[in-house]
Amino acid sequence: MLLCDIGNTTYNFLEINTNTLLELNYKKSVDSFSPSEFVQKIYYICVNQKIKSKLKNLDNWIDLSLELNINNYYDTMGIDRIMACEAIKNGVIVDAGSAITVDVVQNGIFSGGFIYPGTIAMGNAYKNISQALSYEFNYSLDLEKLPKNSQDAISYGYLKLLHSEVVKYDMDIILTGGDADKLAFVFPNARIDKMLVFNGMKKIIK
Amino acid sequence: MLLCDIGNTTYNFLEINTNTLLELNYKKSVDSFSPSEFVQKIYYICVNQKIKSKLKNLDNWIDLSLELNINNYYDTMGIDRIMACEAIKNGVIVDAGSAITVDVVQNGIFSGGFIYPGTIAMGNAYKNISQALSYEFNYSLDLEKLPKNSQDAISYGYLKLLHSEVVKYDMDIILTGGDADKLAFVFPNARIDKMLVFNGMKKIIK
């Protein structure tokens, strides 16, 4: 079985050998890969509108967003966020990519969520204000202490504020996305699950 | 008496008629104003290093940063932030300019503070991630409810996280800086004091 999570820059594939249950995860660039190369059945989700309209004409590409009860979500919510929510019953999902999306799921129902800049976007925001704020974030910052130096002052502004909001729900925290490992320093009790979106897709296929 | 708070783009003057106690506040652009135009005594603070070195050669410009016990603060902390802290005995100062600085003062002592992107910088951070996040912030957002639409999802990410951190100290909140009026929607119980930096400067002069 072949699953594909299509973003703005990559096709992210998960190939599952249903006999051995071995899984193979690989990416292809949006610029170089042509979806008509594949003839087998592929279950996909796609946030890239241009690619989505291409795939509509290929019978072997199955759009999983059509198999979903989306009434619990909202119109402009990314289908990757929705699939991650479908993967869990209770918890706070922190998906750290170019943006950080934080979504709360209670008893299998999406309670709402918010969007925060990703690590690169936020670093650039500080840098663009002033060269005096051009620091790397300190992910091992002491979150219990108000800073008295510039690097910690911006790190606290970015990370502590996110931390306080995420932990206040007192639920399991699941980190996913490319920067999950960085945020693991800030959320030491969180579970990292980079397959969360695929897990949601598998659930829908069943 | 003439006070001047010099930033990266403007000279911000406060002229006090000591007989009538009338105060006149006006700005001049860093690009067009020449400090040698003025011959009277001027008490100033300056975060602009280029201008600061010019002013050293002008006897009538008195650098108030030299009159200060800066041991309570830290080396790279802006002198405008320090002066705002000097102005109060207890409270949380939210100075909303190109960056938002949040500083806590307890019994006249600076406890620490953090730096958050200003409204323009943060708006650009979201826009630069994706056109899908290109919204104006909703300052009348319901802070008690997890959002279920894109505009509120970014507004919550920006404003609620700031709000939670600022109110948790359970102290008086003082808003200052150019965007104080916008943030007043988020902090309805805060006091707006756009003269906070000048008030700190006056205290030091005494």
mmCIF file of C-alpha atoms in Angstrom:
data_model
loop_
_atom_site.group_PDB
_atom_site.id
_atom_site.type_symbol
_atom_site.label_atom_id
_atom_site.label_comp_id
_atom_site.label_asym_id
_atom_site.label_seq_id
_atom_site.Cartn_x
_atom_site.Cartn_y
_atom_site.Cartn_z
ATOM 1 C CA MET A 1 0.000 0.000 0.000
ATOM 2 C CA LEU A 2 1.274 3.437 -0.894
ATOM 3 C CA LEU A 3 0.376 6.652 0.990
ATOM 4 C CA CYS A 4 1.427 10.158 0.004
ATOM 5 C CA ASP A 5 1.320 13.441 1.969
ATOM 6 C CA ILE A 6 1.895 16.252 -0.512
ATOM 7 C CA GLY A 7 3.111 19.609 0.770
ATOM 8 C CA ASN A 8 4.226 22.753 -0.969
ATOM 9 C CA THR A 9 7.721 21.462 -1.719
ATOM 10 C CA THR A 10 7.710 17.645 -1.418
ATOM 11 C CA TYR A 11 5.768 14.460 -2.020
ATOM 12 C CA ASN A 12 6.237 12.481 1.207
ATOM 13 C CA PHE A 13 5.613 8.762 0.555
ATOM 14 C CA LEU A 14 4.978 5.870 2.910
ATOM 15 C CA GLU A 15 5.170 2.446 1.280
ATOM 16 C CA ILE A 16 3.738 -0.369 3.390
ATOM 17 C CA ASN A 17 4.428 -3.998 2.550
ATOM 18 C CA THR A 18 1.180 -5.518 3.819
ATOM 19 C CA ASN A 19 2.748 -9.000 4.109
ATOM 20 C CA THR A 20 5.827 -8.101 6.145
ATOM 21 C CA LEU A 21 4.347 -4.840 7.578
ATOM 22 C CA LEU A 22 7.684 -3.205 6.759
ATOM 23 C CA GLU A 23 7.326 0.512 6.059
ATOM 24 C CA LEU A 24 9.510 2.601 3.791
ATOM 25 C CA ASN A 25 9.373 6.397 4.003
ATOM 26 C CA TYR A 26 10.823 8.567 1.208
ATOM 27 C CA LYS A 27 10.376 12.006 -0.313
ATOM 28 C CA LYS A 28 10.345 13.366 -3.854
ATOM 29 C CA SER A 29 10.596 16.993 -4.889
ATOM 30 C CA VAL A 30 7.504 18.715 -6.244
ATOM 31 C CA ASP A 31 9.694 20.179 -9.004
ATOM 32 C CA SER A 32 11.103 16.938 -10.380
ATOM 33 C CA PHE A 33 8.554 14.195 -9.634
ATOM 34 C CA SER A 34 5.677 13.567 -12.020
ATOM 35 C CA PRO A 35 2.695 11.777 -10.409
ATOM 36 C CA SER A 36 1.898 9.916 -13.659
ATOM 37 C CA GLU A 37 5.163 7.926 -13.173
ATOM 38 C CA PHE A 38 3.279 5.724 -10.701
ATOM 39 C CA VAL A 39 0.600 3.316 -11.946
ATOM 40 C CA GLN A 40 -0.279 1.611 -8.656
ATOM 41 C CA LYS A 41 -3.001 2.856 -6.296
ATOM 42 C CA ILE A 42 -1.893 5.765 -4.083
ATOM 43 C CA TYR A 43 -3.887 7.225 -1.187
ATOM 44 C CA TYR A 44 -2.991 10.876 -0.840
ATOM 45 C CA ILE A 45 -3.681 14.177 0.857
ATOM 46 C CA CYS A 46 -2.471 17.433 -0.700
ATOM 47 C CA VAL A 47 -2.223 21.054 0.462
ATOM 48 C CA ASN A 48 -0.752 22.143 -2.881
ATOM 49 C CA GLN A 49 -3.661 23.338 -5.048
ATOM 50 C CA LYS A 50 -1.739 23.132 -8.337
ATOM 51 C CA ILE A 51 -0.800 19.500 -7.811
ATOM 52 C CA LYS A 52 -4.259 18.676 -6.498
ATOM 53 C CA SER A 53 -5.882 19.697 -9.789
ATOM 54 C CA LYS A 54 -3.363 17.554 -11.714
ATOM 55 C CA LEU A 55 -4.105 14.499 -9.577
ATOM 56 C CA LYS A 56 -7.839 14.731 -10.200
ATOM 57 C CA ASN A 57 -7.230 13.373 -13.699
ATOM 58 C CA LEU A 58 -5.250 10.333 -12.508
ATOM 59 C CA ASP A 59 -7.532 7.441 -11.488
ATOM 60 C CA ASN A 60 -4.925 5.652 -9.366
ATOM 61 C CA TRP A 61 -4.457 8.665 -7.053
ATOM 62 C CA ILE A 62 -7.198 8.508 -4.353
ATOM 63 C CA ASP A 63 -7.918 11.753 -2.499
ATOM 64 C CA LEU A 64 -8.470 10.814 1.164
ATOM 65 C CA SER A 65 -9.847 14.263 2.008
ATOM 66 C CA LEU A 66 -13.079 13.157 0.301
ATOM 67 C CA GLU A 67 -13.455 10.191 2.687
ATOM 68 C CA LEU A 68 -13.543 12.347 5.772
ATOM 69 C CA ASN A 69 -16.257 13.888 7.945
ATOM 70 C CA ILE A 70 -14.903 17.424 7.856
ATOM 71 C CA ASN A 71 -17.790 18.993 9.768
ATOM 72 C CA ASN A 72 -15.687 18.961 12.927
ATOM 73 C CA TYR A 73 -13.000 21.070 11.274
ATOM 74 C CA TYR A 74 -13.029 24.393 9.429
ATOM 75 C CA ASP A 75 -12.860 25.273 5.753
ATOM 76 C CA THR A 76 -9.356 26.704 5.491
ATOM 77 C CA MET A 77 -7.750 24.180 7.843
ATOM 78 C CA GLY A 78 -4.898 22.285 6.188
ATOM 79 C CA ILE A 79 -5.716 18.631 5.404
ATOM 80 C CA ASP A 80 -2.399 17.563 7.014
ATOM 81 C CA ARG A 81 -3.503 19.136 10.316
ATOM 82 C CA ILE A 82 -6.850 17.362 10.002
ATOM 83 C CA MET A 83 -5.197 13.968 9.386
ATOM 84 C CA ALA A 84 -2.934 14.434 12.411
ATOM 85 C CA CYS A 85 -6.041 15.132 14.526
ATOM 86 C CA GLU A 86 -7.725 12.010 13.123
ATOM 87 C CA ALA A 87 -4.768 9.961 14.352
ATOM 88 C CA ILE A 88 -5.371 10.541 18.063
ATOM 89 C CA LYS A 89 -8.230 10.338 20.549
ATOM 90 C CA ASN A 90 -6.973 12.816 23.155
ATOM 91 C CA GLY A 91 -4.032 15.168 23.204
ATOM 92 C CA VAL A 92 -2.363 18.341 22.022
ATOM 93 C CA ILE A 93 -0.621 18.045 18.660
ATOM 94 C CA VAL A 94 2.315 20.379 18.056
ATOM 95 C CA ASP A 95 3.275 20.165 14.391
ATOM 96 C CA ALA A 96 6.517 22.106 13.978
ATOM 97 C CA GLY A 97 7.119 22.941 10.347
ATOM 98 C CA SER A 98 7.403 26.293 8.550
ATOM 99 C CA ALA A 99 4.511 27.201 10.824
ATOM 100 C CA ILE A 100 3.811 25.549 14.176
ATOM 101 C CA THR A 101 0.207 24.412 14.368
ATOM 102 C CA VAL A 102 -1.174 23.459 17.769
ATOM 103 C CA ASP A 103 -4.393 21.439 17.759
ATOM 104 C CA VAL A 104 -6.375 20.060 20.674
ATOM 105 C CA VAL A 105 -8.354 16.819 20.328
ATOM 106 C CA GLN A 106 -10.727 15.679 23.081
ATOM 107 C CA ASN A 107 -12.550 12.336 22.862
ATOM 108 C CA GLY A 108 -11.787 12.162 19.172
ATOM 109 C CA ILE A 109 -13.235 15.628 18.491
ATOM 110 C CA PHE A 110 -11.166 18.628 17.325
ATOM 111 C CA SER A 111 -11.580 21.396 19.956
ATOM 112 C CA GLY A 112 -9.744 24.096 18.011
ATOM 113 C CA GLY A 113 -6.191 25.146 17.462
ATOM 114 C CA PHE A 114 -3.839 27.983 16.723
ATOM 115 C CA ILE A 115 -0.929 28.828 14.457
ATOM 116 C CA TYR A 116 2.455 30.146 15.572
ATOM 117 C CA PRO A 117 5.498 30.950 13.416
ATOM 118 C CA GLY A 118 7.993 28.121 12.874
ATOM 119 C CA THR A 119 11.579 28.395 14.105
ATOM 120 C CA ILE A 120 12.950 29.908 10.897
ATOM 121 C CA ALA A 121 10.079 32.367 10.414
ATOM 122 C CA MET A 122 10.314 33.538 14.037
ATOM 123 C CA GLY A 123 14.110 33.835 13.927
ATOM 124 C CA ASN A 124 13.759 35.998 10.816
ATOM 125 C CA ALA A 125 11.047 38.108 12.464
ATOM 126 C CA TYR A 126 13.469 39.052 15.263
ATOM 127 C CA LYS A 127 16.391 39.581 12.868
ATOM 128 C CA ASN A 128 14.296 41.830 10.628
ATOM 129 C CA ILE A 129 13.416 44.073 13.568
ATOM 130 C CA SER A 130 17.053 44.694 14.448
ATOM 131 C CA GLN A 131 20.483 43.119 14.103
ATOM 132 C CA ALA A 132 20.600 43.433 17.899
ATOM 133 C CA LEU A 133 17.961 40.651 18.032
ATOM 134 C CA SER A 134 19.781 38.355 15.638
ATOM 135 C CA TYR A 135 20.390 35.341 17.896
ATOM 136 C CA GLU A 136 19.837 31.606 17.593
ATOM 137 C CA PHE A 137 17.114 30.407 19.940
ATOM 138 C CA ASN A 138 18.321 28.826 23.162
ATOM 139 C CA TYR A 139 16.229 25.637 23.355
ATOM 140 C CA SER A 140 17.685 24.705 26.758
ATOM 141 C CA LEU A 141 16.513 27.987 28.254
ATOM 142 C CA ASP A 142 15.332 27.909 31.890
ATOM 143 C CA LEU A 143 11.599 28.459 31.373
ATOM 144 C CA GLU A 144 11.005 29.253 35.025
ATOM 145 C CA LYS A 145 13.180 32.359 35.118
ATOM 146 C CA LEU A 146 12.618 35.764 33.534
ATOM 147 C CA PRO A 147 15.637 36.429 31.290
ATOM 148 C CA LYS A 148 18.356 38.985 31.860
ATOM 149 C CA ASN A 149 20.196 38.683 28.553
ATOM 150 C CA SER A 150 19.226 39.264 24.920
ATOM 151 C CA GLN A 151 19.435 35.694 23.610
ATOM 152 C CA ASP A 152 17.265 34.363 26.408
ATOM 153 C CA ALA A 153 14.913 37.358 26.119
ATOM 154 C CA ILE A 154 13.986 36.394 22.549
ATOM 155 C CA SER A 155 14.088 32.638 23.282
ATOM 156 C CA TYR A 156 11.698 33.128 26.190
ATOM 157 C CA GLY A 157 9.433 35.314 24.032
ATOM 158 C CA TYR A 158 9.247 32.551 21.457
ATOM 159 C CA LEU A 159 9.418 29.303 23.430
ATOM 160 C CA LYS A 160 8.073 30.011 26.902
ATOM 161 C CA LEU A 161 4.879 31.574 25.560
ATOM 162 C CA LEU A 162 4.276 28.515 23.367
ATOM 163 C CA HIS A 163 5.133 26.179 26.240
ATOM 164 C CA SER A 164 2.707 27.790 28.686
ATOM 165 C CA GLU A 165 -0.194 27.546 26.243
ATOM 166 C CA VAL A 166 0.514 23.923 25.267
ATOM 167 C CA VAL A 167 0.965 22.528 28.789
ATOM 168 C CA LYS A 168 -2.066 24.293 30.253
ATOM 169 C CA TYR A 169 -4.434 21.725 28.689
ATOM 170 C CA ASP A 170 -2.871 19.057 30.897
ATOM 171 C CA MET A 171 -3.132 16.459 28.123
ATOM 172 C CA ASP A 172 -0.646 14.241 26.289
ATOM 173 C CA ILE A 173 1.569 16.314 24.008
ATOM 174 C CA ILE A 174 2.505 14.845 20.626
ATOM 175 C CA LEU A 175 5.304 16.509 18.641
ATOM 176 C CA THR A 176 5.484 16.038 14.901
ATOM 177 C CA GLY A 177 6.961 17.846 11.879
ATOM 178 C CA GLY A 178 10.541 18.639 10.881
ATOM 179 C CA ASP A 179 11.412 20.614 14.014
ATOM 180 C CA ALA A 180 9.892 18.154 16.500
ATOM 181 C CA ASP A 181 13.372 17.282 17.793
ATOM 182 C CA LYS A 182 14.201 20.904 18.581
ATOM 183 C CA LEU A 183 10.939 21.404 20.468
ATOM 184 C CA ALA A 184 11.547 18.194 22.410
ATOM 185 C CA PHE A 185 14.015 20.195 24.538
ATOM 186 C CA VAL A 186 11.170 22.513 25.524
ATOM 187 C CA PHE A 187 8.625 19.685 25.996
ATOM 188 C CA PRO A 188 10.661 16.902 27.602
ATOM 189 C CA ASN A 189 7.531 14.902 28.482
ATOM 190 C CA ALA A 190 6.091 15.007 24.969
ATOM 191 C CA ARG A 191 5.957 12.022 22.634
ATOM 192 C CA ILE A 192 7.567 12.473 19.208
ATOM 193 C CA ASP A 193 5.598 10.878 16.380
ATOM 194 C CA LYS A 194 6.718 11.874 12.914
ATOM 195 C CA MET A 195 4.251 9.410 11.364
ATOM 196 C CA LEU A 196 1.192 11.101 12.858
ATOM 197 C CA VAL A 197 -0.250 12.337 9.551
ATOM 198 C CA PHE A 198 0.253 8.905 7.958
ATOM 199 C CA ASN A 199 -1.377 7.268 10.990
ATOM 200 C CA GLY A 200 -4.433 9.436 10.467
ATOM 201 C CA MET A 201 -4.476 8.490 6.781
ATOM 202 C CA LYS A 202 -4.267 4.773 7.619
ATOM 203 C CA LYS A 203 -7.211 5.159 9.992
ATOM 204 C CA ILE A 204 -9.322 6.756 7.253
ATOM 205 C CA ILE A 205 -8.406 3.999 4.756
ATOM 206 C CA LYS A 206 -9.609 1.348 7.224
ATOM 207 C CA MET B 1 13.771 71.732 30.333
ATOM 208 C CA LEU B 2 14.287 69.637 27.233
ATOM 209 C CA LEU B 3 14.377 65.806 27.189
ATOM 210 C CA CYS B 4 15.098 63.642 24.164
ATOM 211 C CA ASP B 5 14.599 59.911 23.597
ATOM 212 C CA ILE B 6 16.530 58.980 20.451
ATOM 213 C CA GLY B 7 15.581 55.815 18.604
ATOM 214 C CA ASN B 8 16.708 54.332 15.314
ATOM 215 C CA THR B 9 14.485 56.583 13.210
ATOM 216 C CA THR B 10 13.430 59.583 15.324
ATOM 217 C CA TYR B 11 14.446 62.098 17.948
ATOM 218 C CA ASN B 12 11.480 62.206 20.343
ATOM 219 C CA PHE B 13 11.497 65.468 22.314
ATOM 220 C CA LEU B 14 9.668 66.517 25.462
ATOM 221 C CA GLU B 15 9.854 70.223 26.220
ATOM 222 C CA ILE B 16 8.761 71.146 29.743
ATOM 223 C CA ASN B 17 8.011 74.719 30.693
ATOM 224 C CA THR B 18 9.038 74.579 34.353
ATOM 225 C CA ASN B 19 6.954 77.676 35.194
ATOM 226 C CA THR B 20 3.646 76.581 33.693
ATOM 227 C CA LEU B 21 4.442 72.816 33.803
ATOM 228 C CA LEU B 22 3.078 72.641 30.262
ATOM 229 C CA GLU B 23 4.646 69.862 28.241
ATOM 230 C CA LEU B 24 5.170 69.798 24.510
ATOM 231 C CA ASN B 25 5.998 66.520 22.764
ATOM 232 C CA TYR B 26 7.377 66.460 19.204
ATOM 233 C CA LYS B 27 9.521 64.299 16.956
ATOM 234 C CA LYS B 28 12.244 64.972 14.409
ATOM 235 C CA SER B 29 13.605 62.566 11.854
ATOM 236 C CA VAL B 30 17.078 61.123 12.363
ATOM 237 C CA ASP B 31 17.749 61.803 8.683
ATOM 238 C CA SER B 32 16.973 65.522 8.648
ATOM 239 C CA PHE B 33 17.607 66.826 12.180
ATOM 240 C CA SER B 34 21.086 67.915 13.209
ATOM 241 C CA PRO B 35 21.681 67.907 16.993
ATOM 242 C CA SER B 36 23.991 70.921 16.778
ATOM 243 C CA GLU B 37 20.946 73.055 15.830
ATOM 244 C CA PHE B 38 20.068 73.202 19.528
ATOM 245 C CA VAL B 39 22.240 75.208 21.930
ATOM 246 C CA GLN B 40 20.236 74.755 25.120
ATOM 247 C CA LYS B 41 20.816 71.898 27.582
ATOM 248 C CA ILE B 42 19.193 68.614 26.531
ATOM 249 C CA TYR B 43 18.955 65.477 28.648
ATOM 250 C CA TYR B 44 18.925 62.483 26.359
ATOM 251 C CA ILE B 45 19.009 58.729 26.022
ATOM 252 C CA CYS B 46 19.964 57.098 22.730
ATOM 253 C CA VAL B 47 19.841 53.556 21.326
ATOM 254 C CA ASN B 48 21.330 54.694 18.010
ATOM 255 C CA GLN B 49 25.108 54.148 18.244
ATOM 256 C CA LYS B 50 25.956 56.425 15.311
ATOM 257 C CA ILE B 51 24.111 59.384 16.805
ATOM 258 C CA LYS B 52 25.450 58.611 20.269
ATOM 259 C CA SER B 53 29.046 59.077 19.119
ATOM 260 C CA LYS B 54 28.099 62.417 17.479
ATOM 261 C CA LEU B 55 26.473 63.682 20.673
ATOM 262 C CA LYS B 56 29.554 62.972 22.782
ATOM 263 C CA ASN B 57 31.183 66.011 21.220
ATOM 264 C CA LEU B 58 28.301 68.362 22.047
ATOM 265 C CA ASP B 59 28.538 69.736 25.613
ATOM 266 C CA ASN B 60 24.862 70.723 25.863
ATOM 267 C CA TRP B 61 23.655 67.140 25.230
ATOM 268 C CA ILE B 62 23.694 65.288 28.579
ATOM 269 C CA ASP B 63 23.700 61.477 28.387
ATOM 270 C CA LEU B 64 21.378 60.257 31.155
ATOM 271 C CA SER B 65 22.543 56.666 30.778
ATOM 272 C CA LEU B 66 25.703 57.698 32.648
ATOM 273 C CA GLU B 67 23.675 58.856 35.670
ATOM 274 C CA LEU B 68 22.126 55.461 36.242
ATOM 275 C CA ASN B 69 22.898 52.465 38.435
ATOM 276 C CA ILE B 70 22.819 49.893 35.662
ATOM 277 C CA ASN B 71 23.875 46.944 37.825
ATOM 278 C CA ASN B 72 20.254 45.849 38.059
ATOM 279 C CA TYR B 73 19.985 45.567 34.284
ATOM 280 C CA TYR B 74 22.022 43.773 31.625
ATOM 281 C CA ASP B 75 24.607 44.965 29.147
ATOM 282 C CA THR B 76 22.672 44.719 25.898
ATOM 283 C CA MET B 77 19.374 45.959 27.343
ATOM 284 C CA GLY B 78 18.073 49.044 25.502
ATOM 285 C CA ILE B 79 18.341 52.266 27.512
ATOM 286 C CA ASP B 80 14.702 53.084 26.651
ATOM 287 C CA ARG B 81 13.588 49.831 28.321
ATOM 288 C CA ILE B 82 15.723 50.689 31.345
ATOM 289 C CA MET B 83 14.217 54.198 31.635
ATOM 290 C CA ALA B 84 10.687 52.774 31.442
ATOM 291 C CA CYS B 85 11.574 50.408 34.317
ATOM 292 C CA GLU B 86 12.989 53.321 36.313
ATOM 293 C CA ALA B 87 9.615 55.076 35.989
ATOM 294 C CA ILE B 88 7.643 52.552 38.056
ATOM 295 C CA LYS B 89 7.902 50.785 41.410
ATOM 296 C CA ASN B 90 5.811 47.687 40.645
ATOM 297 C CA GLY B 91 4.274 46.397 37.456
ATOM 298 C CA VAL B 92 4.641 44.755 34.079
ATOM 299 C CA ILE B 93 5.641 47.133 31.288
ATOM 300 C CA VAL B 94 4.534 46.179 27.780
ATOM 301 C CA ASP B 95 6.323 48.461 25.316
ATOM 302 C CA ALA B 96 4.793 47.814 21.906
ATOM 303 C CA GLY B 97 7.030 49.136 19.157
ATOM 304 C CA SER B 98 8.816 47.354 16.309
ATOM 305 C CA ALA B 99 9.499 44.759 19.002
ATOM 306 C CA ILE B 100 7.328 44.250 22.069
ATOM 307 C CA THR B 101 9.440 44.271 25.209
ATOM 308 C CA VAL B 102 7.875 42.995 28.410
ATOM 309 C CA ASP B 103 9.655 43.916 31.646
ATOM 310 C CA VAL B 104 8.747 43.108 35.217
ATOM 311 C CA VAL B 105 9.619 45.502 38.051
ATOM 312 C CA GLN B 106 9.134 44.492 41.684
ATOM 313 C CA ASN B 107 9.780 46.954 44.532
ATOM 314 C CA GLY B 108 11.733 49.164 42.166
ATOM 315 C CA ILE B 109 13.991 46.311 41.028
ATOM 316 C CA PHE B 110 14.033 44.900 37.469
ATOM 317 C CA SER B 111 13.174 41.171 37.699
ATOM 318 C CA GLY B 112 13.822 40.363 34.047
ATOM 319 C CA GLY B 113 11.970 40.597 30.792
ATOM 320 C CA PHE B 114 11.480 39.175 27.350
ATOM 321 C CA ILE B 115 11.201 40.305 23.743
ATOM 322 C CA TYR B 116 8.376 39.431 21.355
ATOM 323 C CA PRO B 117 7.908 40.564 17.747
ATOM 324 C CA GLY B 118 5.893 43.749 17.220
ATOM 325 C CA THR B 119 2.623 43.720 15.293
ATOM 326 C CA ILE B 120 4.196 44.436 11.898
ATOM 327 C CA ALA B 121 7.085 41.988 12.344
ATOM 328 C CA MET B 122 4.734 39.219 13.464
ATOM 329 C CA GLY B 123 2.246 39.892 10.673
ATOM 330 C CA ASN B 124 5.090 39.639 8.177
ATOM 331 C CA ALA B 125 6.339 36.421 9.796
ATOM 332 C CA TYR B 126 2.970 34.754 9.126
ATOM 333 C CA LYS B 127 2.691 36.221 5.605
ATOM 334 C CA ASN B 128 6.182 35.029 4.709
ATOM 335 C CA ILE B 129 5.316 31.459 5.697
ATOM 336 C CA SER B 130 2.324 31.330 3.363
ATOM 337 C CA GLN B 131 -0.175 33.598 1.663
ATOM 338 C CA ALA B 132 -2.778 31.406 3.403
ATOM 339 C CA LEU B 133 -1.673 33.032 6.696
ATOM 340 C CA SER B 134 -1.837 36.586 5.388
ATOM 341 C CA TYR B 135 -4.498 38.047 7.687
ATOM 342 C CA GLU B 136 -4.767 41.170 9.823
ATOM 343 C CA PHE B 137 -4.741 40.324 13.533
ATOM 344 C CA ASN B 138 -8.131 40.258 15.217
ATOM 345 C CA TYR B 139 -7.544 42.316 18.370
ATOM 346 C CA SER B 140 -11.085 41.677 19.625
ATOM 347 C CA LEU B 141 -10.532 37.924 19.527
ATOM 348 C CA ASP B 142 -12.188 35.844 22.258
ATOM 349 C CA LEU B 143 -9.116 34.807 24.252
ATOM 350 C CA GLU B 144 -11.010 32.130 26.159
ATOM 351 C CA LYS B 145 -11.866 30.013 23.126
ATOM 352 C CA LEU B 146 -9.613 27.882 20.935
ATOM 353 C CA PRO B 147 -10.053 29.188 17.373
ATOM 354 C CA LYS B 148 -11.727 27.397 14.508
ATOM 355 C CA ASN B 149 -10.833 29.768 11.670
ATOM 356 C CA SER B 150 -7.552 30.925 10.149
ATOM 357 C CA GLN B 151 -7.622 34.600 11.148
ATOM 358 C CA ASP B 152 -8.333 33.765 14.770
ATOM 359 C CA ALA B 153 -5.805 30.903 14.684
ATOM 360 C CA ILE B 154 -2.947 33.323 13.942
ATOM 361 C CA SER B 155 -4.391 36.079 16.193
ATOM 362 C CA TYR B 156 -4.596 33.621 19.086
ATOM 363 C CA GLY B 157 -1.052 32.410 18.375
ATOM 364 C CA TYR B 158 0.200 35.971 18.573
ATOM 365 C CA LEU B 159 -2.006 37.682 21.161
ATOM 366 C CA LYS B 160 -3.273 34.998 23.531
ATOM 367 C CA LEU B 161 0.219 33.673 24.190
ATOM 368 C CA LEU B 162 1.428 37.181 25.024
ATOM 369 C CA HIS B 163 -1.650 37.833 27.147
ATOM 370 C CA SER B 164 -1.255 34.681 29.255
ATOM 371 C CA GLU B 165 2.362 35.482 30.068
ATOM 372 C CA VAL B 166 1.708 39.132 30.946
ATOM 373 C CA VAL B 167 -1.330 38.581 33.188
ATOM 374 C CA LYS B 168 0.190 35.680 35.106
ATOM 375 C CA TYR B 169 2.324 38.064 37.214
ATOM 376 C CA ASP B 170 -0.892 39.495 38.680
ATOM 377 C CA MET B 171 0.596 42.994 38.737
ATOM 378 C CA ASP B 172 -0.397 46.339 37.244
ATOM 379 C CA ILE B 173 0.084 46.327 33.489
ATOM 380 C CA ILE B 174 1.394 49.481 31.835
ATOM 381 C CA LEU B 175 1.176 49.770 28.056
ATOM 382 C CA THR B 176 3.493 52.115 26.200
ATOM 383 C CA GLY B 177 4.934 52.509 22.692
ATOM 384 C CA GLY B 178 3.310 53.190 19.331
ATOM 385 C CA ASP B 179 1.020 50.148 19.358
ATOM 386 C CA ALA B 180 -0.169 50.554 22.957
ATOM 387 C CA ASP B 181 -3.672 51.417 21.713
ATOM 388 C CA LYS B 182 -3.964 48.203 19.699
ATOM 389 C CA LEU B 183 -2.852 46.073 22.638
ATOM 390 C CA ALA B 184 -5.331 47.870 24.896
ATOM 391 C CA PHE B 185 -8.032 45.692 23.297
ATOM 392 C CA VAL B 186 -6.199 42.626 24.552
ATOM 393 C CA PHE B 187 -5.395 44.129 27.988
ATOM 394 C CA PRO B 188 -8.547 46.089 28.865
ATOM 395 C CA ASN B 189 -7.441 46.555 32.491
ATOM 396 C CA ALA B 190 -4.023 47.942 31.591
ATOM 397 C CA ARG B 191 -3.019 51.569 31.983
ATOM 398 C CA ILE B 192 -1.712 53.325 28.878
ATOM 399 C CA ASP B 193 1.232 55.647 29.552
ATOM 400 C CA LYS B 194 3.030 56.845 26.461
ATOM 401 C CA MET B 195 5.242 59.105 28.588
ATOM 402 C CA LEU B 196 6.749 56.248 30.585
ATOM 403 C CA VAL B 197 10.287 56.592 29.198
ATOM 404 C CA PHE B 198 10.237 60.356 29.767
ATOM 405 C CA ASN B 199 8.939 59.784 33.302
ATOM 406 C CA GLY B 200 11.924 57.549 33.981
ATOM 407 C CA MET B 201 14.243 60.210 32.577
ATOM 408 C CA LYS B 202 12.673 62.914 34.768
ATOM 409 C CA LYS B 203 13.196 60.710 37.844
ATOM 410 C CA ILE B 204 16.900 60.303 37.009
ATOM 411 C CA ILE B 205 17.334 64.076 36.464
ATOM 412 C CA LYS B 206 15.914 64.697 39.963
#
